[in-house]
PDB file of C-alpha atoms and ligand atoms in Angstrom:
ATOM      1  CA  UNK N  25     -22.163 -20.757  28.103  1.00  0.00           C
ATOM      2  CA  UNK N  26     -18.575 -19.864  28.835  1.00  0.00           C
ATOM      3  CA  UNK N  27     -17.884 -16.187  28.630  1.00  0.00           C
ATOM      4  CA  UNK N  28     -14.744 -15.444  26.800  1.00  0.00           C
ATOM      5  CA  UNK N  29     -13.715 -11.845  27.164  1.00  0.00           C
ATOM      6  CA  UNK N  30     -11.241 -11.990  24.253  1.00  0.00           C
ATOM      7  CA  UNK N  31     -13.783 -13.304  21.927  1.00  0.00           C
ATOM      8  CA  UNK N  32     -16.438 -10.667  22.852  1.00  0.00           C
ATOM      9  CA  UNK N  33     -14.351  -7.644  22.784  1.00  0.00           C
ATOM     10  CA  UNK N  34     -11.533  -7.840  20.279  1.00  0.00           C
ATOM     11  CA  UNK N  35      -9.427  -4.686  19.958  1.00  0.00           C
ATOM     12  CA  UNK N  36     -11.467  -2.732  17.393  1.00  0.00           C
ATOM     13  CA  UNK N  37      -8.305  -1.187  15.959  1.00  0.00           C
ATOM     14  CA  UNK N  38      -6.417  -4.478  15.589  1.00  0.00           C
ATOM     15  CA  UNK N  39      -4.343  -4.498  12.403  1.00  0.00           C
ATOM     16  CA  UNK N  40      -5.129  -0.885  11.517  1.00  0.00           C
ATOM     17  CA  UNK N  41      -2.118   0.742   9.709  1.00  0.00           C
ATOM     18  CA  UNK N  42      -2.067   4.199   8.305  1.00  0.00           C
ATOM     19  CA  UNK N  43       0.039   5.454   5.356  1.00  0.00           C
ATOM     20  CA  UNK N  44       1.520   8.790   6.305  1.00  0.00           C
ATOM     21  CA  UNK N  45       0.393  10.266   3.022  1.00  0.00           C
ATOM     22  CA  UNK N  46      -3.256   9.947   4.314  1.00  0.00           C
ATOM     23  CA  UNK N  47      -2.517  12.805   6.751  1.00  0.00           C
ATOM     24  CA  UNK N  48      -0.185  14.534   4.356  1.00  0.00           C
ATOM     25  CA  UNK N  49      -0.149  17.912   6.233  1.00  0.00           C
ATOM     26  CA  UNK N  50       1.416  16.259   9.319  1.00  0.00           C
ATOM     27  CA  UNK N  51       5.172  15.999   9.688  1.00  0.00           C
ATOM     28  CA  UNK N  52       6.790  12.563  10.216  1.00  0.00           C
ATOM     29  CA  UNK N  53       6.906  13.152  13.913  1.00  0.00           C
ATOM     30  CA  UNK N  54       3.275  14.293  14.138  1.00  0.00           C
ATOM     31  CA  UNK N  55       2.161  11.168  12.271  1.00  0.00           C
ATOM     32  CA  UNK N  56       3.994   8.903  14.678  1.00  0.00           C
ATOM     33  CA  UNK N  57       2.770  10.588  17.910  1.00  0.00           C
ATOM     34  CA  UNK N  58      -0.852  11.082  16.627  1.00  0.00           C
ATOM     35  CA  UNK N  59      -1.259   7.596  15.229  1.00  0.00           C
ATOM     36  CA  UNK N  60       0.219   6.088  18.393  1.00  0.00           C
ATOM     37  CA  UNK N  61      -2.179   8.221  20.521  1.00  0.00           C
ATOM     38  CA  UNK N  62      -5.177   7.125  18.480  1.00  0.00           C
ATOM     39  CA  UNK N  63      -4.443   3.451  18.939  1.00  0.00           C
ATOM     40  CA  UNK N  64      -3.288   2.816  15.425  1.00  0.00           C
ATOM     41  CA  UNK N  65      -1.038  -0.298  15.273  1.00  0.00           C
ATOM     42  CA  UNK N  66       1.035   0.212  12.237  1.00  0.00           C
ATOM     43  CA  UNK N  67       2.583   2.896  10.093  1.00  0.00           C
ATOM     44  CA  UNK N  68       3.712   2.909   6.430  1.00  0.00           C
ATOM     45  CA  UNK N  69       6.077   5.734   5.637  1.00  0.00           C
ATOM     46  CA  UNK N  70       6.422   7.457   2.460  1.00  0.00           C
ATOM     47  CA  UNK N  71       9.912   8.415   1.365  1.00  0.00           C
ATOM     48  CA  UNK N  72       9.227  12.102   1.848  1.00  0.00           C
ATOM     49  CA  UNK N  73       8.978  11.350   5.519  1.00  0.00           C
ATOM     50  CA  UNK N  74      12.665  10.539   5.504  1.00  0.00           C
ATOM     51  CA  UNK N  75      13.966  13.677   3.928  1.00  0.00           C
ATOM     52  CA  UNK N  76      16.512  15.444   6.184  1.00  0.00           C
ATOM     53  CA  UNK N  77      16.181  12.571   8.695  1.00  0.00           C
ATOM     54  CA  UNK N  78      17.994   9.345   9.504  1.00  0.00           C
ATOM     55  CA  UNK N  79      15.769   6.430   8.422  1.00  0.00           C
ATOM     56  CA  UNK N  80      16.950   4.320  11.333  1.00  0.00           C
ATOM     57  CA  UNK N  81      16.124   7.157  13.813  1.00  0.00           C
ATOM     58  CA  UNK N  82      12.610   7.463  12.287  1.00  0.00           C
ATOM     59  CA  UNK N  83      12.093   3.744  12.520  1.00  0.00           C
ATOM     60  CA  UNK N  84      13.261   3.622  16.155  1.00  0.00           C
ATOM     61  CA  UNK N  85      10.938   6.577  16.931  1.00  0.00           C
ATOM     62  CA  UNK N  86       7.931   4.714  15.497  1.00  0.00           C
ATOM     63  CA  UNK N  87       8.684   1.512  17.389  1.00  0.00           C
ATOM     64  CA  UNK N  88       9.309   3.340  20.576  1.00  0.00           C
ATOM     65  CA  UNK N  89       5.809   4.788  20.153  1.00  0.00           C
ATOM     66  CA  UNK N  90       4.416   1.345  19.828  1.00  0.00           C
ATOM     67  CA  UNK N  91       3.860   1.364  16.127  1.00  0.00           C
ATOM     68  CA  UNK N  92       4.843  -1.464  13.809  1.00  0.00           C
ATOM     69  CA  UNK N  93       6.747  -0.075  10.656  1.00  0.00           C
ATOM     70  CA  UNK N  94       4.800  -1.921   7.906  1.00  0.00           C
ATOM     71  CA  UNK N  95       6.415  -0.687   4.680  1.00  0.00           C
ATOM     72  CA  UNK N  96       7.982   2.098   2.770  1.00  0.00           C
ATOM     73  CA  UNK N  97       6.348   3.740  -0.249  1.00  0.00           C
ATOM     74  CA  UNK N  98       7.425   3.663  -2.791  1.00  0.00           C
ATOM     75  CA  UNK N  99       9.849   2.288  -5.276  1.00  0.00           C
ATOM     76  CA  UNK N 100       9.321   1.348  -8.851  1.00  0.00           C
ATOM     77  CA  UNK N 101       8.961   3.440 -12.105  1.00  0.00           C
ATOM     78  CA  UNK N 102      11.238   1.119 -13.881  1.00  0.00           C
ATOM     79  CA  UNK N 103      10.371   1.574 -17.600  1.00  0.00           C
ATOM     80  CA  UNK N 104      12.187   4.129 -19.600  1.00  0.00           C
ATOM     81  CA  UNK N 105      12.748   4.948 -23.251  1.00  0.00           C
ATOM     82  CA  UNK N 106      16.598   4.582 -22.871  1.00  0.00           C
ATOM     83  CA  UNK N 107      18.954   2.427 -21.028  1.00  0.00           C
ATOM     84  CA  UNK N 108      20.237   5.447 -19.169  1.00  0.00           C
ATOM     85  CA  UNK N 109      16.789   6.167 -17.824  1.00  0.00           C
ATOM     86  CA  UNK N 110      16.132   2.576 -16.871  1.00  0.00           C
ATOM     87  CA  UNK N 111      19.506   2.466 -15.110  1.00  0.00           C
ATOM     88  CA  UNK N 112      18.658   5.675 -13.239  1.00  0.00           C
ATOM     89  CA  UNK N 113      15.479   3.935 -12.054  1.00  0.00           C
ATOM     90  CA  UNK N 114      17.426   0.854 -10.859  1.00  0.00           C
ATOM     91  CA  UNK N 115      19.813   3.109  -8.973  1.00  0.00           C
ATOM     92  CA  UNK N 116      16.946   4.901  -7.316  1.00  0.00           C
ATOM     93  CA  UNK N 117      15.359   1.651  -6.251  1.00  0.00           C
ATOM     94  CA  UNK N 118      18.559   0.532  -4.718  1.00  0.00           C
ATOM     95  CA  UNK N 119      18.520   3.722  -2.666  1.00  0.00           C
ATOM     96  CA  UNK N 120      14.958   3.006  -1.633  1.00  0.00           C
ATOM     97  CA  UNK N 121      15.896  -0.524  -0.537  1.00  0.00           C
ATOM     98  CA  UNK N 122      18.731   0.856   1.541  1.00  0.00           C
ATOM     99  CA  UNK N 123      16.319   3.376   3.237  1.00  0.00           C
ATOM    100  CA  UNK N 124      13.743   0.558   3.953  1.00  0.00           C
ATOM    101  CA  UNK N 125      16.596  -1.537   5.498  1.00  0.00           C
ATOM    102  CA  UNK N 126      17.645   1.333   7.790  1.00  0.00           C
ATOM    103  CA  UNK N 127      14.031   2.160   8.614  1.00  0.00           C
ATOM    104  CA  UNK N 128      13.283  -1.431   9.476  1.00  0.00           C
ATOM    105  CA  UNK N 129      10.502  -1.760   6.876  1.00  0.00           C
ATOM    106  CA  UNK N 130      10.003  -5.297   5.781  1.00  0.00           C
ATOM    107  CA  UNK N 131       8.805  -4.417   2.351  1.00  0.00           C
ATOM    108  CA  UNK N 132       8.718  -1.584  -0.295  1.00  0.00           C
ATOM    109  CA  UNK N 133       5.648  -0.990  -2.360  1.00  0.00           C
ATOM    110  CA  UNK N 134       6.395  -0.850  -6.068  1.00  0.00           C
ATOM    111  CA  UNK N 135       4.447   1.546  -8.369  1.00  0.00           C
ATOM    112  CA  UNK N 136       5.960  -0.034 -11.365  1.00  0.00           C
ATOM    113  CA  UNK N 137       5.821   2.685 -13.992  1.00  0.00           C
ATOM    114  CA  UNK N 138       4.918   3.111 -17.585  1.00  0.00           C
ATOM    115  CA  UNK N 139       6.012   5.308 -20.508  1.00  0.00           C
ATOM    116  CA  UNK N 140       3.296   7.067 -22.499  1.00  0.00           C
ATOM    117  CA  UNK N 141       3.164   5.670 -26.026  1.00  0.00           C
ATOM    118  CA  UNK N 142       5.382   2.709 -25.226  1.00  0.00           C
ATOM    119  CA  UNK N 143       3.666  -0.734 -25.530  1.00  0.00           C
ATOM    120  CA  UNK N 144       2.432  -1.961 -22.184  1.00  0.00           C
ATOM    121  CA  UNK N 145       3.862  -5.375 -22.771  1.00  0.00           C
ATOM    122  CA  UNK N 146       7.329  -3.744 -23.326  1.00  0.00           C
ATOM    123  CA  UNK N 147       6.897  -1.703 -20.198  1.00  0.00           C
ATOM    124  CA  UNK N 148       5.963  -4.965 -18.233  1.00  0.00           C
ATOM    125  CA  UNK N 149       9.132  -6.548 -19.651  1.00  0.00           C
ATOM    126  CA  UNK N 150      11.216  -3.618 -18.381  1.00  0.00           C
ATOM    127  CA  UNK N 151       9.530  -3.793 -15.041  1.00  0.00           C
ATOM    128  CA  UNK N 152      10.542  -7.438 -14.635  1.00  0.00           C
ATOM    129  CA  UNK N 153      14.049  -6.556 -15.749  1.00  0.00           C
ATOM    130  CA  UNK N 154      14.156  -3.693 -13.344  1.00  0.00           C
ATOM    131  CA  UNK N 155      13.000  -5.774 -10.406  1.00  0.00           C
ATOM    132  CA  UNK N 156      15.451  -8.527 -11.278  1.00  0.00           C
ATOM    133  CA  UNK N 157      18.250  -5.980 -11.282  1.00  0.00           C
ATOM    134  CA  UNK N 158      17.583  -4.889  -7.638  1.00  0.00           C
ATOM    135  CA  UNK N 159      16.664  -8.302  -6.401  1.00  0.00           C
ATOM    136  CA  UNK N 160      20.248  -9.036  -5.066  1.00  0.00           C
ATOM    137  CA  UNK N 161      20.219  -5.844  -2.970  1.00  0.00           C
ATOM    138  CA  UNK N 162      16.670  -6.549  -1.761  1.00  0.00           C
ATOM    139  CA  UNK N 163      17.761 -10.050  -0.725  1.00  0.00           C
ATOM    140  CA  UNK N 164      20.892  -8.802   1.047  1.00  0.00           C
ATOM    141  CA  UNK N 165      18.848  -6.130   2.860  1.00  0.00           C
ATOM    142  CA  UNK N 166      16.043  -8.483   3.728  1.00  0.00           C
ATOM    143  CA  UNK N 167      13.603  -6.074   2.163  1.00  0.00           C
ATOM    144  CA  UNK N 168      10.762  -7.637   0.166  1.00  0.00           C
ATOM    145  CA  UNK N 169       9.327  -6.081  -2.977  1.00  0.00           C
ATOM    146  CA  UNK N 170       5.579  -5.698  -3.332  1.00  0.00           C
ATOM    147  CA  UNK N 171       4.214  -5.067  -6.728  1.00  0.00           C
ATOM    148  CA  UNK N 172       1.082  -2.919  -6.521  1.00  0.00           C
ATOM    149  CA  UNK N 173      -1.179  -3.264  -9.537  1.00  0.00           C
ATOM    150  CA  UNK N 174      -2.719   0.089 -10.366  1.00  0.00           C
ATOM    151  CA  UNK N 175      -6.117   0.761 -11.820  1.00  0.00           C
ATOM    152  CA  UNK N 176      -6.001   0.883 -15.656  1.00  0.00           C
ATOM    153  CA  UNK N 177      -6.568   4.578 -15.690  1.00  0.00           C
ATOM    154  CA  UNK N 178      -2.968   4.850 -14.741  1.00  0.00           C
ATOM    155  CA  UNK N 179      -1.717   2.636 -17.545  1.00  0.00           C
ATOM    156  CA  UNK N 180      -0.404   5.622 -19.496  1.00  0.00           C
ATOM    157  CA  UNK N 181       2.353   6.898 -17.127  1.00  0.00           C
ATOM    158  CA  UNK N 182       2.114   5.269 -13.650  1.00  0.00           C
ATOM    159  CA  UNK N 183       1.911   1.520 -14.165  1.00  0.00           C
ATOM    160  CA  UNK N 184       1.729  -1.034 -16.908  1.00  0.00           C
ATOM    161  CA  UNK N 185       0.756  -3.557 -14.197  1.00  0.00           C
ATOM    162  CA  UNK N 186      -2.967  -3.171 -13.925  1.00  0.00           C
ATOM    163  CA  UNK N 187      -4.394  -6.489 -12.569  1.00  0.00           C
ATOM    164  CA  UNK N 188      -3.407  -9.063  -9.941  1.00  0.00           C
ATOM    165  CA  UNK N 189      -2.974 -11.508 -12.819  1.00  0.00           C
ATOM    166  CA  UNK N 190      -0.311  -9.361 -14.451  1.00  0.00           C
ATOM    167  CA  UNK N 191       1.494  -8.903 -11.224  1.00  0.00           C
ATOM    168  CA  UNK N 192       1.416 -12.655 -10.570  1.00  0.00           C
ATOM    169  CA  UNK N 193       2.916 -13.173 -14.060  1.00  0.00           C
ATOM    170  CA  UNK N 194       5.791 -11.010 -13.164  1.00  0.00           C
ATOM    171  CA  UNK N 195       6.270 -12.825  -9.850  1.00  0.00           C
ATOM    172  CA  UNK N 196       6.290 -16.082 -11.751  1.00  0.00           C
ATOM    173  CA  UNK N 197       8.949 -14.857 -14.263  1.00  0.00           C
ATOM    174  CA  UNK N 198      11.117 -13.624 -11.381  1.00  0.00           C
ATOM    175  CA  UNK N 199      10.763 -16.956  -9.471  1.00  0.00           C
ATOM    176  CA  UNK N 200      11.707 -15.514  -6.144  1.00  0.00           C
ATOM    177  CA  UNK N 201       8.656 -16.218  -3.974  1.00  0.00           C
ATOM    178  CA  UNK N 202      10.107 -15.108  -0.685  1.00  0.00           C
ATOM    179  CA  UNK N 203      11.199 -11.640  -1.977  1.00  0.00           C
ATOM    180  CA  UNK N 204       8.669 -10.522  -4.646  1.00  0.00           C
ATOM    181  CA  UNK N 205       4.975 -10.423  -4.023  1.00  0.00           C
ATOM    182  CA  UNK N 206       1.967  -8.229  -4.281  1.00  0.00           C
ATOM    183  CA  UNK N 207       0.261  -5.235  -2.530  1.00  0.00           C
ATOM    184  CA  UNK N 208      -3.372  -5.569  -3.122  1.00  0.00           C
ATOM    185  CA  UNK N 209      -5.078  -2.172  -3.028  1.00  0.00           C
ATOM    186  CA  UNK N 210      -8.923  -2.219  -3.303  1.00  0.00           C
ATOM    187  CA  UNK N 211      -8.904   1.152  -5.135  1.00  0.00           C
ATOM    188  CA  UNK N 212      -7.072  -0.377  -8.042  1.00  0.00           C
ATOM    189  CA  UNK N 213      -8.494  -3.850  -8.259  1.00  0.00           C
ATOM    190  CA  UNK N 214     -12.100  -3.882  -6.956  1.00  0.00           C
ATOM    191  CA  UNK N 215     -13.580  -4.009 -10.444  1.00  0.00           C
ATOM    192  CA  UNK N 216     -11.608  -7.124 -11.549  1.00  0.00           C
ATOM    193  CA  UNK N 217     -13.874 -10.027 -12.332  1.00  0.00           C
ATOM    194  CA  UNK N 218     -11.069 -12.445 -11.437  1.00  0.00           C
ATOM    195  CA  UNK N 219     -10.358 -10.713  -8.122  1.00  0.00           C
ATOM    196  CA  UNK N 220     -11.535 -13.453  -5.634  1.00  0.00           C
ATOM    197  CA  UNK N 221      -9.535 -16.154  -7.456  1.00  0.00           C
ATOM    198  CA  UNK N 222      -6.544 -13.889  -7.882  1.00  0.00           C
ATOM    199  CA  UNK N 223      -6.440 -13.096  -4.158  1.00  0.00           C
ATOM    200  CA  UNK N 224      -6.508 -16.891  -3.442  1.00  0.00           C
ATOM    201  CA  UNK N 225      -3.886 -17.640  -5.985  1.00  0.00           C
ATOM    202  CA  UNK N 226      -1.652 -14.845  -4.670  1.00  0.00           C
ATOM    203  CA  UNK N 227      -1.982 -15.992  -1.106  1.00  0.00           C
ATOM    204  CA  UNK N 228      -1.428 -19.621  -2.048  1.00  0.00           C
ATOM    205  CA  UNK N 229       1.813 -18.598  -3.683  1.00  0.00           C
ATOM    206  CA  UNK N 230       2.716 -16.699  -0.421  1.00  0.00           C
ATOM    207  CA  UNK N 231       2.807 -13.490  -2.319  1.00  0.00           C
ATOM    208  CA  UNK N 232       0.069 -11.512  -0.620  1.00  0.00           C
ATOM    209  CA  UNK N 233       2.348  -9.005   1.141  1.00  0.00           C
ATOM    210  CA  UNK N 234      -0.017  -6.079   1.785  1.00  0.00           C
ATOM    211  CA  UNK N 235      -3.634  -5.053   1.802  1.00  0.00           C
ATOM    212  CA  UNK N 236      -4.490  -1.344   1.121  1.00  0.00           C
ATOM    213  CA  UNK N 237      -7.883   0.263   1.785  1.00  0.00           C
ATOM    214  CA  UNK N 238      -9.842   3.436   0.708  1.00  0.00           C
ATOM    215  CA  UNK N 239     -12.947   3.891  -1.350  1.00  0.00           C
ATOM    216  CA  UNK N 240     -14.031   4.904  -4.918  1.00  0.00           C
ATOM    217  CA  UNK N 241     -16.175   7.984  -4.898  1.00  0.00           C
ATOM    218  CA  UNK N 242     -18.819   8.794  -7.522  1.00  0.00           C
ATOM    219  CA  UNK N 243     -18.143  11.012  -9.145  1.00  0.00           C
ATOM    220  CA  UNK N 244     -14.422  10.986  -8.783  1.00  0.00           C
ATOM    221  CA  UNK N 245     -13.268  14.583  -9.436  1.00  0.00           C
ATOM    222  CA  UNK N 246      -9.536  13.931  -9.515  1.00  0.00           C
ATOM    223  CA  UNK N 247      -8.098  10.623 -10.594  1.00  0.00           C
ATOM    224  CA  UNK N 248      -5.219  10.777  -8.177  1.00  0.00           C
ATOM    225  CA  UNK N 249      -6.276  12.818  -5.130  1.00  0.00           C
ATOM    226  CA  UNK N 250      -9.993  12.313  -4.632  1.00  0.00           C
ATOM    227  CA  UNK N 251     -10.089   8.979  -2.905  1.00  0.00           C
ATOM    228  CA  UNK N 252     -12.786   8.192  -0.460  1.00  0.00           C
ATOM    229  CA  UNK N 253     -12.969   7.079   3.089  1.00  0.00           C
ATOM    230  CA  UNK N 254     -14.085   3.375   3.470  1.00  0.00           C
ATOM    231  CA  UNK N 255     -17.774   3.373   3.300  1.00  0.00           C
ATOM    232  CA  UNK N 256     -18.444   6.480   1.166  1.00  0.00           C
ATOM    233  CA  UNK N 257     -17.889   4.902  -2.227  1.00  0.00           C
ATOM    234  CA  UNK N 258     -18.825   1.807  -4.238  1.00  0.00           C
ATOM    235  CA  UNK N 259     -16.082  -0.599  -3.487  1.00  0.00           C
ATOM    236  CA  UNK N 260     -17.381  -3.772  -1.841  1.00  0.00           C
ATOM    237  CA  UNK N 261     -14.780  -3.542   0.964  1.00  0.00           C
ATOM    238  CA  UNK N 262     -16.390  -5.986   3.325  1.00  0.00           C
ATOM    239  CA  UNK N 263     -16.605  -8.719   0.609  1.00  0.00           C
ATOM    240  CA  UNK N 264     -13.021  -8.190  -0.534  1.00  0.00           C
ATOM    241  CA  UNK N 265     -11.877  -8.228   3.072  1.00  0.00           C
ATOM    242  CA  UNK N 266     -13.585 -11.576   3.622  1.00  0.00           C
ATOM    243  CA  UNK N 267     -11.894 -12.917   0.569  1.00  0.00           C
ATOM    244  CA  UNK N 268      -8.563 -11.685   1.971  1.00  0.00           C
ATOM    245  CA  UNK N 269      -9.318 -13.068   5.471  1.00  0.00           C
ATOM    246  CA  UNK N 270     -10.292 -16.365   4.044  1.00  0.00           C
ATOM    247  CA  UNK N 271      -6.725 -16.875   2.770  1.00  0.00           C
ATOM    248  CA  UNK N 272      -5.376 -16.722   6.287  1.00  0.00           C
ATOM    249  CA  UNK N 273      -3.831 -13.298   5.663  1.00  0.00           C
ATOM    250  CA  UNK N 274      -3.060 -11.773   9.027  1.00  0.00           C
ATOM    251  CA  UNK N 275      -1.113  -8.733   8.137  1.00  0.00           C
ATOM    252  CA  UNK N 276      -2.081  -5.197   8.535  1.00  0.00           C
ATOM    253  CA  UNK N 277      -5.037  -3.467   6.854  1.00  0.00           C
ATOM    254  CA  UNK N 278      -3.432  -0.271   5.500  1.00  0.00           C
ATOM    255  CA  UNK N 279      -5.399   2.910   5.014  1.00  0.00           C
ATOM    256  CA  UNK N 280      -3.975   4.848   2.155  1.00  0.00           C
ATOM    257  CA  UNK N 281      -6.165   7.839   1.064  1.00  0.00           C
ATOM    258  CA  UNK N 282      -4.968  10.623  -1.287  1.00  0.00           C
ATOM    259  CA  UNK N 283      -7.501  13.426  -0.967  1.00  0.00           C
ATOM    260  CA  UNK N 284      -7.258  17.115  -1.520  1.00  0.00           C
ATOM    261  CA  UNK N 285     -10.579  17.393   0.281  1.00  0.00           C
ATOM    262  CA  UNK N 286      -9.438  15.528   3.388  1.00  0.00           C
ATOM    263  CA  UNK N 287      -5.976  17.074   3.459  1.00  0.00           C
ATOM    264  CA  UNK N 288      -7.706  20.436   3.711  1.00  0.00           C
ATOM    265  CA  UNK N 289      -9.541  19.290   6.838  1.00  0.00           C
ATOM    266  CA  UNK N 290      -8.357  19.456  10.448  1.00  0.00           C
ATOM    267  CA  UNK N 291      -6.150  16.365  10.436  1.00  0.00           C
ATOM    268  CA  UNK N 292      -7.070  15.326  14.015  1.00  0.00           C
ATOM    269  CA  UNK N 293     -10.758  15.317  13.082  1.00  0.00           C
ATOM    270  CA  UNK N 294      -9.847  13.436   9.823  1.00  0.00           C
ATOM    271  CA  UNK N 295      -7.983  10.773  11.822  1.00  0.00           C
ATOM    272  CA  UNK N 296     -10.863  10.222  14.164  1.00  0.00           C
ATOM    273  CA  UNK N 297     -13.191   9.709  11.065  1.00  0.00           C
ATOM    274  CA  UNK N 298     -10.749   7.071   9.770  1.00  0.00           C
ATOM    275  CA  UNK N 299     -10.715   5.288  13.039  1.00  0.00           C
ATOM    276  CA  UNK N 300     -14.527   5.311  13.266  1.00  0.00           C
ATOM    277  CA  UNK N 301     -14.789   3.956   9.688  1.00  0.00           C
ATOM    278  CA  UNK N 302     -12.288   1.175  10.410  1.00  0.00           C
ATOM    279  CA  UNK N 303     -14.133   0.280  13.631  1.00  0.00           C
ATOM    280  CA  UNK N 304     -17.474   0.050  11.882  1.00  0.00           C
ATOM    281  CA  UNK N 305     -15.926  -2.153   9.140  1.00  0.00           C
ATOM    282  CA  UNK N 306     -13.993  -4.529  11.353  1.00  0.00           C
ATOM    283  CA  UNK N 307     -15.266  -4.320  14.983  1.00  0.00           C
ATOM    284  CA  UNK N 308     -17.269  -7.673  14.548  1.00  0.00           C
ATOM    285  CA  UNK N 309     -14.161  -9.482  13.424  1.00  0.00           C
ATOM    286  CA  UNK N 310     -10.726  -8.795  14.702  1.00  0.00           C
TER     287      UNK N 310
HETATM  288 ZN1   ZN Y  15      -1.846   1.297  -2.284  1.00  0.00          ZN
END
């Protein structure tokens, strides 16, 4: 039998990306240096990381530390009751696109928005119109837009796009396959009976831009900030990962965990737990 060193010992942290919000107590600079030292390969910045800083300098700093800048979170929140509100959202998204361009982030994650009391179908129409309005700037900047379907519990005020299917419909309407795609986050879509087929369809349309990971705790004590570390909840992460891998997706696996409990921990200890969890999930397949 031929011994192939590469096959037998793949980098256990290959394709591991962290969202900076996962270690929210750390500054932008600490995230960069700590992730790099831990062997993390990619970083997704949140816009608060850029406050008071030059986005291009932050991007350069990350790349010099050996990190790939994966994306910028987040744009979106397009729906509004008035045209003035909707225009303000378009303007804000144009600023976000410009920041992503300067940062060197290939895509922006869109949390698309919703207005309490407004019909979800109307909000989805406004989301498609909002994305269409910023598409020329995104194209000019070379920054892709990744619609992130959100769990239906957020349909009141965070997103009227709650399934991969709805996200794909908006992509179809926009008809710009190179620029508009989907960020698939297991927290939001794990329950969807169409998930496997939707992942396939999204990838076939070349729209699978990102894959986000965390877990769903039982009980969940806070619907925003009580997300779990992979392995401590009920999401079939290995199975969903196999579906994603089967499409040929070779992008980063992005850890994005909002958690008051973990933010209160020592963040170095928290990072090492994330790394361990990732290794046990993926060490047998790069
Ligand atoms: Zn996400």
